Amino acid sequence: MLTSMKIIDAHAHCGRQDRFPPQDLSDYTSRLGNSGISAAIMFPPVAEIYDRYDPNFKDNEKWRRRRAESNEYLLAISSSRFEVYPFFFIWNDFAVEQLNEAHKGIKWHRHSDEPVYDYASPRCAAAVAEIRRRNMPVVLEEEFENTLFFINELAGGVRVIIPHLGMLNGGYELLRGKGIWEKPNIYTDTALASLGEIKDYVLRYGHERILFGSDFPFGDPASELNKVLRLNLPAEQCDAIIGGNAAKLLSEVL
Ligand SMILES: [Zn+2]
């Protein structure tokens, strides 16, 4: 490793209820090899939060329990050997009362064929207010129109990390056309993104709002890190992407 930087994976799913594939903390750390990754932003697997295969999904007590247990698991696994920054995976009950001071951010996730967030709910507005009060970053994966709505209307000014260079939010280019990437509060991560799009992003928008992420268990932490190192960016830029930017973002959470 060419750097003394603390390397932070800014995008990992981790849980022990969804075993397809296995993705608890030991499954994650067993994949690290000598990559030097020593910390991760982690959020629950989608399958522990709602039934993504049922667009008419109605929330119920069983799922509320599953969700709470999933979010709680991440609060208990950080250690001196591997540091975990838990992000609270918020769903339609907008249960921000479950947030505590260990939470460092929010995961907000939906694909176009999945059950929708109730954006008109007063609980949604209250959740955004709490996110704003704590200055929490939100990892937002939503379809294109809802991404624009979230950024431009619902939660203007909130720091948003659009994962995968936008791959699942309408695509890098479509977001670029809407002027999303130049906004000072919009961040992104490199998880499963192409080298070409990462290079283009850094050229156009600089290196201070892009974070290395793996999308474990769908991406491999060590090889996703290698992808970023292979860009051969100047050391200062590389260090920012593989850890510095994430550390700064996390340090600003209240
Ligand atoms: Zn992901």
PDB file of C-alpha atoms and ligand atoms in Angstrom:
ATOM      1  CA  MET A   1       0.000   0.000   0.000  1.00  0.00           C
ATOM      2  CA  LEU A   2       1.457   3.317  -1.080  1.00  0.00           C
ATOM      3  CA  THR A   3      -0.315   5.357   1.524  1.00  0.00           C
ATOM      4  CA  SER A   4      -0.694   5.677   5.274  1.00  0.00           C
ATOM      5  CA  MET A   5      -4.239   6.816   4.667  1.00  0.00           C
ATOM      6  CA  LYS A   6      -7.039   5.180   6.621  1.00  0.00           C
ATOM      7  CA  ILE A   7      -8.896   3.403   3.852  1.00  0.00           C
ATOM      8  CA  ILE A   8     -12.679   3.554   4.203  1.00  0.00           C
ATOM      9  CA  ASP A   9     -15.105   1.573   2.076  1.00  0.00           C
ATOM     10  CA  ALA A  10     -18.013   4.013   1.800  1.00  0.00           C
ATOM     11  CA  HIS A  11     -20.579   1.539   0.461  1.00  0.00           C
ATOM     12  CA  ALA A  12     -21.069  -1.898   2.008  1.00  0.00           C
ATOM     13  CA  HIS A  13     -24.200  -3.852   2.841  1.00  0.00           C
ATOM     14  CA  CYS A  14     -23.942  -5.904   5.973  1.00  0.00           C
ATOM     15  CA  GLY A  15     -26.422  -8.034   7.865  1.00  0.00           C
ATOM     16  CA  ARG A  16     -26.993 -11.502   9.229  1.00  0.00           C
ATOM     17  CA  GLN A  17     -30.665 -12.152   8.386  1.00  0.00           C
ATOM     18  CA  ASP A  18     -30.317 -12.153   4.603  1.00  0.00           C
ATOM     19  CA  ARG A  19     -27.911 -15.030   3.813  1.00  0.00           C
ATOM     20  CA  PHE A  20     -28.132 -14.847   0.013  1.00  0.00           C
ATOM     21  CA  PRO A  21     -25.278 -14.232  -0.216  1.00  0.00           C
ATOM     22  CA  PRO A  22     -23.779 -14.384   3.306  1.00  0.00           C
ATOM     23  CA  GLN A  23     -22.940 -10.810   4.277  1.00  0.00           C
ATOM     24  CA  ASP A  24     -22.297 -10.405   7.974  1.00  0.00           C
ATOM     25  CA  LEU A  25     -19.219  -8.593   9.257  1.00  0.00           C
ATOM     26  CA  SER A  26     -17.024 -11.724   9.212  1.00  0.00           C
ATOM     27  CA  ASP A  27     -18.059 -12.402   5.613  1.00  0.00           C
ATOM     28  CA  TYR A  28     -17.015  -8.855   4.789  1.00  0.00           C
ATOM     29  CA  THR A  29     -13.668  -8.890   6.596  1.00  0.00           C
ATOM     30  CA  SER A  30     -12.788 -12.304   5.135  1.00  0.00           C
ATOM     31  CA  ARG A  31     -12.688 -10.592   1.736  1.00  0.00           C
ATOM     32  CA  LEU A  32     -10.242  -7.847   2.680  1.00  0.00           C
ATOM     33  CA  GLY A  33      -6.952  -9.715   2.244  1.00  0.00           C
ATOM     34  CA  ASN A  34      -4.078  -7.251   2.512  1.00  0.00           C
ATOM     35  CA  SER A  35      -6.041  -4.456   0.873  1.00  0.00           C
ATOM     36  CA  GLY A  36      -5.532  -2.159   3.858  1.00  0.00           C
ATOM     37  CA  ILE A  37      -9.252  -1.355   4.159  1.00  0.00           C
ATOM     38  CA  SER A  38      -9.762  -0.742   7.876  1.00  0.00           C
ATOM     39  CA  ALA A  39     -13.210   0.839   8.089  1.00  0.00           C
ATOM     40  CA  ALA A  40     -16.514   0.892   6.255  1.00  0.00           C
ATOM     41  CA  ILE A  41     -19.758   2.769   5.999  1.00  0.00           C
ATOM     42  CA  MET A  42     -22.300  -0.021   6.297  1.00  0.00           C
ATOM     43  CA  PHE A  43     -26.014  -0.273   5.776  1.00  0.00           C
ATOM     44  CA  PRO A  44     -28.463  -3.186   5.972  1.00  0.00           C
ATOM     45  CA  PRO A  45     -29.161  -5.435   2.985  1.00  0.00           C
ATOM     46  CA  VAL A  46     -32.312  -4.329   1.129  1.00  0.00           C
ATOM     47  CA  ALA A  47     -33.890  -7.751   1.750  1.00  0.00           C
ATOM     48  CA  GLU A  48     -33.875  -7.033   5.487  1.00  0.00           C
ATOM     49  CA  ILE A  49     -35.829  -3.786   5.068  1.00  0.00           C
ATOM     50  CA  TYR A  50     -38.774  -4.409   2.718  1.00  0.00           C
ATOM     51  CA  ASP A  51     -40.047  -6.922   0.190  1.00  0.00           C
ATOM     52  CA  ARG A  52     -38.464  -5.567  -2.960  1.00  0.00           C
ATOM     53  CA  TYR A  53     -40.246  -8.149  -5.119  1.00  0.00           C
ATOM     54  CA  ASP A  54     -43.724  -6.916  -4.177  1.00  0.00           C
ATOM     55  CA  PRO A  55     -44.494  -3.445  -5.611  1.00  0.00           C
ATOM     56  CA  ASN A  56     -47.710  -3.427  -3.533  1.00  0.00           C
ATOM     57  CA  PHE A  57     -45.805  -4.217  -0.373  1.00  0.00           C
ATOM     58  CA  LYS A  58     -47.676  -3.189   2.765  1.00  0.00           C
ATOM     59  CA  ASP A  59     -45.634  -2.652   5.847  1.00  0.00           C
ATOM     60  CA  ASN A  60     -46.406  -4.829   8.843  1.00  0.00           C
ATOM     61  CA  GLU A  61     -45.143  -5.747  12.286  1.00  0.00           C
ATOM     62  CA  LYS A  62     -42.958  -8.596  11.038  1.00  0.00           C
ATOM     63  CA  TRP A  63     -41.098  -6.289   8.670  1.00  0.00           C
ATOM     64  CA  ARG A  64     -40.858  -3.515  11.250  1.00  0.00           C
ATOM     65  CA  ARG A  65     -39.140  -5.994  13.606  1.00  0.00           C
ATOM     66  CA  ARG A  66     -36.874  -7.296  10.851  1.00  0.00           C
ATOM     67  CA  ARG A  67     -35.894  -3.743   9.963  1.00  0.00           C
ATOM     68  CA  ALA A  68     -35.209  -2.682  13.528  1.00  0.00           C
ATOM     69  CA  GLU A  69     -33.100  -5.794  14.157  1.00  0.00           C
ATOM     70  CA  SER A  70     -31.165  -5.203  10.956  1.00  0.00           C
ATOM     71  CA  ASN A  71     -30.363  -1.589  11.823  1.00  0.00           C
ATOM     72  CA  GLU A  72     -29.465  -2.593  15.407  1.00  0.00           C
ATOM     73  CA  TYR A  73     -27.008  -5.257  14.245  1.00  0.00           C
ATOM     74  CA  LEU A  74     -24.820  -2.599  12.643  1.00  0.00           C
ATOM     75  CA  LEU A  75     -24.665  -0.632  15.896  1.00  0.00           C
ATOM     76  CA  ALA A  76     -22.986  -3.514  17.695  1.00  0.00           C
ATOM     77  CA  ILE A  77     -20.210  -4.653  15.364  1.00  0.00           C
ATOM     78  CA  SER A  78     -17.632  -1.869  15.275  1.00  0.00           C
ATOM     79  CA  SER A  79     -14.356  -2.833  16.957  1.00  0.00           C
ATOM     80  CA  SER A  80     -10.758  -1.732  17.326  1.00  0.00           C
ATOM     81  CA  ARG A  81      -9.846  -4.200  14.564  1.00  0.00           C
ATOM     82  CA  PHE A  82     -12.409  -2.954  12.089  1.00  0.00           C
ATOM     83  CA  GLU A  83     -14.326   0.273  12.346  1.00  0.00           C
ATOM     84  CA  VAL A  84     -17.948   0.374  11.211  1.00  0.00           C
ATOM     85  CA  TYR A  85     -19.880   3.570  10.568  1.00  0.00           C
ATOM     86  CA  PRO A  86     -23.532   2.530  10.659  1.00  0.00           C
ATOM     87  CA  PHE A  87     -25.957   4.235   8.295  1.00  0.00           C
ATOM     88  CA  PHE A  88     -29.625   3.899   9.232  1.00  0.00           C
ATOM     89  CA  PHE A  89     -31.688   2.352   6.423  1.00  0.00           C
ATOM     90  CA  ILE A  90     -34.876   4.376   6.450  1.00  0.00           C
ATOM     91  CA  TRP A  91     -38.117   3.039   5.045  1.00  0.00           C
ATOM     92  CA  ASN A  92     -41.717   4.161   4.733  1.00  0.00           C
ATOM     93  CA  ASP A  93     -42.361   4.423   8.459  1.00  0.00           C
ATOM     94  CA  PHE A  94     -39.570   7.058   8.513  1.00  0.00           C
ATOM     95  CA  ALA A  95     -38.593   5.744  11.951  1.00  0.00           C
ATOM     96  CA  VAL A  96     -36.047   8.448  12.756  1.00  0.00           C
ATOM     97  CA  GLU A  97     -36.821   7.963  16.451  1.00  0.00           C
ATOM     98  CA  GLN A  98     -34.611   4.865  16.082  1.00  0.00           C
ATOM     99  CA  LEU A  99     -31.622   7.030  15.188  1.00  0.00           C
ATOM    100  CA  ASN A 100     -28.995   7.348  17.874  1.00  0.00           C
ATOM    101  CA  GLU A 101     -25.676   9.108  18.137  1.00  0.00           C
ATOM    102  CA  ALA A 102     -23.736   6.173  16.705  1.00  0.00           C
ATOM    103  CA  HIS A 103     -25.514   6.565  13.373  1.00  0.00           C
ATOM    104  CA  LYS A 104     -23.445   8.522  10.881  1.00  0.00           C
ATOM    105  CA  GLY A 105     -25.854   8.725   7.984  1.00  0.00           C
ATOM    106  CA  ILE A 106     -28.919   7.434   6.188  1.00  0.00           C
ATOM    107  CA  LYS A 107     -29.484   4.861   3.476  1.00  0.00           C
ATOM    108  CA  TRP A 108     -32.472   5.678   1.245  1.00  0.00           C
ATOM    109  CA  HIS A 109     -33.040   3.068  -1.407  1.00  0.00           C
ATOM    110  CA  ARG A 110     -35.561   2.128  -4.036  1.00  0.00           C
ATOM    111  CA  HIS A 111     -35.560   0.864  -7.621  1.00  0.00           C
ATOM    112  CA  SER A 112     -38.317   1.715 -10.113  1.00  0.00           C
ATOM    113  CA  ASP A 113     -40.107  -1.640  -9.801  1.00  0.00           C
ATOM    114  CA  GLU A 114     -40.095  -1.594  -6.005  1.00  0.00           C
ATOM    115  CA  PRO A 115     -42.585  -0.317  -3.408  1.00  0.00           C
ATOM    116  CA  VAL A 116     -42.577   3.482  -3.225  1.00  0.00           C
ATOM    117  CA  TYR A 117     -41.640   5.889  -0.459  1.00  0.00           C
ATOM    118  CA  ASP A 118     -44.575   7.962   0.756  1.00  0.00           C
ATOM    119  CA  TYR A 119     -42.985  11.324  -0.002  1.00  0.00           C
ATOM    120  CA  ALA A 120     -46.189  13.186   0.921  1.00  0.00           C
ATOM    121  CA  SER A 121     -46.251  11.821   4.467  1.00  0.00           C
ATOM    122  CA  PRO A 122     -45.643  14.335   7.280  1.00  0.00           C
ATOM    123  CA  ARG A 123     -43.318  11.708   8.789  1.00  0.00           C
ATOM    124  CA  CYS A 124     -41.170  12.003   5.655  1.00  0.00           C
ATOM    125  CA  ALA A 125     -40.801  15.753   6.174  1.00  0.00           C
ATOM    126  CA  ALA A 126     -40.006  15.179   9.859  1.00  0.00           C
ATOM    127  CA  ALA A 127     -37.338  12.637   8.913  1.00  0.00           C
ATOM    128  CA  VAL A 128     -35.698  15.074   6.508  1.00  0.00           C
ATOM    129  CA  ALA A 129     -35.732  17.744   9.232  1.00  0.00           C
ATOM    130  CA  GLU A 130     -33.918  15.394  11.614  1.00  0.00           C
ATOM    131  CA  ILE A 131     -31.405  14.437   8.907  1.00  0.00           C
ATOM    132  CA  ARG A 132     -30.772  18.130   8.346  1.00  0.00           C
ATOM    133  CA  ARG A 133     -30.421  18.849  12.074  1.00  0.00           C
ATOM    134  CA  ARG A 134     -27.758  16.128  12.434  1.00  0.00           C
ATOM    135  CA  ASN A 135     -26.052  17.141   9.178  1.00  0.00           C
ATOM    136  CA  MET A 136     -26.191  13.525   8.071  1.00  0.00           C
ATOM    137  CA  PRO A 137     -25.209  12.360   4.608  1.00  0.00           C
ATOM    138  CA  VAL A 138     -27.854  10.341   2.753  1.00  0.00           C
ATOM    139  CA  VAL A 139     -26.868   7.524   0.407  1.00  0.00           C
ATOM    140  CA  LEU A 140     -29.700   7.968  -2.075  1.00  0.00           C
ATOM    141  CA  GLU A 141     -30.498   5.302  -4.630  1.00  0.00           C
ATOM    142  CA  GLU A 142     -33.834   6.144  -6.270  1.00  0.00           C
ATOM    143  CA  GLU A 143     -35.177   6.388  -9.789  1.00  0.00           C
ATOM    144  CA  PHE A 144     -34.258   9.482 -11.784  1.00  0.00           C
ATOM    145  CA  GLU A 145     -37.327  11.690 -11.178  1.00  0.00           C
ATOM    146  CA  ASN A 146     -37.363  10.962  -7.449  1.00  0.00           C
ATOM    147  CA  THR A 147     -33.630  11.654  -7.236  1.00  0.00           C
ATOM    148  CA  LEU A 148     -34.202  15.101  -8.748  1.00  0.00           C
ATOM    149  CA  PHE A 149     -37.185  15.685  -6.444  1.00  0.00           C
ATOM    150  CA  PHE A 150     -35.178  14.688  -3.371  1.00  0.00           C
ATOM    151  CA  ILE A 151     -32.220  16.904  -4.241  1.00  0.00           C
ATOM    152  CA  ASN A 152     -34.041  19.924  -5.664  1.00  0.00           C
ATOM    153  CA  GLU A 153     -37.178  20.032  -3.518  1.00  0.00           C
ATOM    154  CA  LEU A 154     -37.567  17.656  -0.595  1.00  0.00           C
ATOM    155  CA  ALA A 155     -34.095  17.914   0.910  1.00  0.00           C
ATOM    156  CA  GLY A 156     -32.332  20.857  -0.745  1.00  0.00           C
ATOM    157  CA  GLY A 157     -28.867  21.379   0.691  1.00  0.00           C
ATOM    158  CA  VAL A 158     -28.713  17.995   2.474  1.00  0.00           C
ATOM    159  CA  ARG A 159     -25.504  16.175   1.596  1.00  0.00           C
ATOM    160  CA  VAL A 160     -26.408  13.315  -0.713  1.00  0.00           C
ATOM    161  CA  ILE A 161     -24.159  10.492  -1.869  1.00  0.00           C
ATOM    162  CA  ILE A 162     -25.464   9.156  -5.183  1.00  0.00           C
ATOM    163  CA  PRO A 163     -23.943   5.668  -5.375  1.00  0.00           C
ATOM    164  CA  HIS A 164     -22.321   4.003  -8.382  1.00  0.00           C
ATOM    165  CA  LEU A 165     -21.709   7.329 -10.192  1.00  0.00           C
ATOM    166  CA  GLY A 166     -25.463   7.395 -10.676  1.00  0.00           C
ATOM    167  CA  MET A 167     -25.772   4.040 -12.464  1.00  0.00           C
ATOM    168  CA  LEU A 168     -29.031   3.162 -10.655  1.00  0.00           C
ATOM    169  CA  ASN A 169     -30.356   6.741 -10.362  1.00  0.00           C
ATOM    170  CA  GLY A 170     -30.865   7.263 -14.086  1.00  0.00           C
ATOM    171  CA  GLY A 171     -27.217   7.154 -15.113  1.00  0.00           C
ATOM    172  CA  TYR A 172     -24.148   9.366 -14.878  1.00  0.00           C
ATOM    173  CA  GLU A 173     -24.858  11.284 -18.079  1.00  0.00           C
ATOM    174  CA  LEU A 174     -28.523  11.976 -17.381  1.00  0.00           C
ATOM    175  CA  LEU A 175     -27.645  13.394 -13.952  1.00  0.00           C
ATOM    176  CA  ARG A 176     -24.815  15.379 -15.504  1.00  0.00           C
ATOM    177  CA  GLY A 177     -27.300  16.934 -17.941  1.00  0.00           C
ATOM    178  CA  LYS A 178     -29.369  18.151 -14.978  1.00  0.00           C
ATOM    179  CA  GLY A 179     -26.363  19.817 -13.336  1.00  0.00           C
ATOM    180  CA  ILE A 180     -26.509  17.465 -10.359  1.00  0.00           C
ATOM    181  CA  TRP A 181     -22.808  16.620 -10.023  1.00  0.00           C
ATOM    182  CA  GLU A 182     -21.591  20.200  -9.709  1.00  0.00           C
ATOM    183  CA  LYS A 183     -23.820  20.915  -6.714  1.00  0.00           C
ATOM    184  CA  PRO A 184     -21.535  21.356  -3.664  1.00  0.00           C
ATOM    185  CA  ASN A 185     -23.692  19.057  -1.503  1.00  0.00           C
ATOM    186  CA  ILE A 186     -23.775  16.151  -3.967  1.00  0.00           C
ATOM    187  CA  TYR A 187     -21.266  13.335  -3.542  1.00  0.00           C
ATOM    188  CA  THR A 188     -20.859  10.013  -5.292  1.00  0.00           C
ATOM    189  CA  ASP A 189     -19.125   6.673  -4.830  1.00  0.00           C
ATOM    190  CA  THR A 190     -17.094   4.481  -7.137  1.00  0.00           C
ATOM    191  CA  ALA A 191     -18.865   1.190  -6.366  1.00  0.00           C
ATOM    192  CA  LEU A 192     -19.175  -0.880  -9.548  1.00  0.00           C
ATOM    193  CA  ALA A 193     -18.725   2.260 -11.654  1.00  0.00           C
ATOM    194  CA  SER A 194     -16.642   2.166 -14.820  1.00  0.00           C
ATOM    195  CA  LEU A 195     -13.103   3.542 -14.916  1.00  0.00           C
ATOM    196  CA  GLY A 196     -14.152   5.855 -17.738  1.00  0.00           C
ATOM    197  CA  GLU A 197     -16.924   7.471 -15.720  1.00  0.00           C
ATOM    198  CA  ILE A 198     -14.721   7.816 -12.625  1.00  0.00           C
ATOM    199  CA  LYS A 199     -12.015   9.530 -14.715  1.00  0.00           C
ATOM    200  CA  ASP A 200     -14.554  11.795 -16.367  1.00  0.00           C
ATOM    201  CA  TYR A 201     -16.043  12.735 -13.000  1.00  0.00           C
ATOM    202  CA  VAL A 202     -12.660  13.617 -11.449  1.00  0.00           C
ATOM    203  CA  LEU A 203     -11.694  15.700 -14.483  1.00  0.00           C
ATOM    204  CA  ARG A 204     -14.922  17.672 -14.463  1.00  0.00           C
ATOM    205  CA  TYR A 205     -15.825  17.924 -10.796  1.00  0.00           C
ATOM    206  CA  GLY A 206     -12.591  17.281  -8.911  1.00  0.00           C
ATOM    207  CA  HIS A 207     -11.669  14.685  -6.308  1.00  0.00           C
ATOM    208  CA  GLU A 208     -13.284  16.031  -3.141  1.00  0.00           C
ATOM    209  CA  ARG A 209     -16.801  14.629  -3.405  1.00  0.00           C
ATOM    210  CA  ILE A 210     -16.109  11.135  -4.703  1.00  0.00           C
ATOM    211  CA  LEU A 211     -15.672   8.216  -2.313  1.00  0.00           C
ATOM    212  CA  PHE A 212     -14.304   4.741  -2.811  1.00  0.00           C
ATOM    213  CA  GLY A 213     -17.056   2.161  -2.261  1.00  0.00           C
ATOM    214  CA  SER A 214     -17.374  -1.552  -2.976  1.00  0.00           C
ATOM    215  CA  ASP A 215     -21.105  -2.401  -2.862  1.00  0.00           C
ATOM    216  CA  PHE A 216     -20.224  -5.568  -0.935  1.00  0.00           C
ATOM    217  CA  PRO A 217     -21.566  -8.288  -1.257  1.00  0.00           C
ATOM    218  CA  PHE A 218     -22.243  -7.455  -4.930  1.00  0.00           C
ATOM    219  CA  GLY A 219     -18.784  -5.964  -5.361  1.00  0.00           C
ATOM    220  CA  ASP A 220     -15.506  -7.242  -3.937  1.00  0.00           C
ATOM    221  CA  PRO A 221     -13.895  -4.719  -1.557  1.00  0.00           C
ATOM    222  CA  ALA A 222     -10.284  -5.470  -2.469  1.00  0.00           C
ATOM    223  CA  SER A 223     -10.808  -5.458  -6.228  1.00  0.00           C
ATOM    224  CA  GLU A 224     -13.036  -2.370  -6.124  1.00  0.00           C
ATOM    225  CA  LEU A 225     -10.223  -0.626  -4.213  1.00  0.00           C
ATOM    226  CA  ASN A 226      -7.690  -1.801  -6.793  1.00  0.00           C
ATOM    227  CA  LYS A 227      -9.862  -0.318  -9.517  1.00  0.00           C
ATOM    228  CA  VAL A 228      -9.488   3.110  -7.908  1.00  0.00           C
ATOM    229  CA  LEU A 229      -5.740   2.677  -7.313  1.00  0.00           C
ATOM    230  CA  ARG A 230      -5.289   1.724 -10.984  1.00  0.00           C
ATOM    231  CA  LEU A 231      -6.431   5.212 -12.007  1.00  0.00           C
ATOM    232  CA  ASN A 232      -2.938   6.379 -10.993  1.00  0.00           C
ATOM    233  CA  LEU A 233      -4.196   9.687  -9.698  1.00  0.00           C
ATOM    234  CA  PRO A 234      -1.823  12.029  -7.849  1.00  0.00           C
ATOM    235  CA  ALA A 235      -1.383  10.764  -4.268  1.00  0.00           C
ATOM    236  CA  GLU A 236      -3.345  13.612  -2.727  1.00  0.00           C
ATOM    237  CA  GLN A 237      -6.365  12.902  -4.921  1.00  0.00           C
ATOM    238  CA  CYS A 238      -6.140   9.159  -4.431  1.00  0.00           C
ATOM    239  CA  ASP A 239      -5.934   9.511  -0.643  1.00  0.00           C
ATOM    240  CA  ALA A 240      -8.996  11.737  -0.645  1.00  0.00           C
ATOM    241  CA  ILE A 241     -11.031   9.235  -2.631  1.00  0.00           C
ATOM    242  CA  ILE A 242     -10.028   6.110  -0.707  1.00  0.00           C
ATOM    243  CA  GLY A 243     -10.566   7.585   2.740  1.00  0.00           C
ATOM    244  CA  GLY A 244     -10.032  11.306   3.266  1.00  0.00           C
ATOM    245  CA  ASN A 245     -13.320  12.480   1.806  1.00  0.00           C
ATOM    246  CA  ALA A 246     -15.334   9.920   3.755  1.00  0.00           C
ATOM    247  CA  ALA A 247     -13.530  10.780   7.005  1.00  0.00           C
ATOM    248  CA  LYS A 248     -14.301  14.460   6.515  1.00  0.00           C
ATOM    249  CA  LEU A 249     -17.951  13.818   5.715  1.00  0.00           C
ATOM    250  CA  LEU A 250     -18.349  11.577   8.768  1.00  0.00           C
ATOM    251  CA  SER A 251     -16.573  14.047  11.051  1.00  0.00           C
ATOM    252  CA  GLU A 252     -19.160  16.712  10.200  1.00  0.00           C
ATOM    253  CA  VAL A 253     -22.135  14.676  11.419  1.00  0.00           C
ATOM    254  CA  LEU A 254     -23.605  16.028  14.652  1.00  0.00           C
TER     255      LEU A 254
HETATM  256 ZN    ZN B   1     -25.481  -1.020  -2.673  1.00  0.00          ZN
END
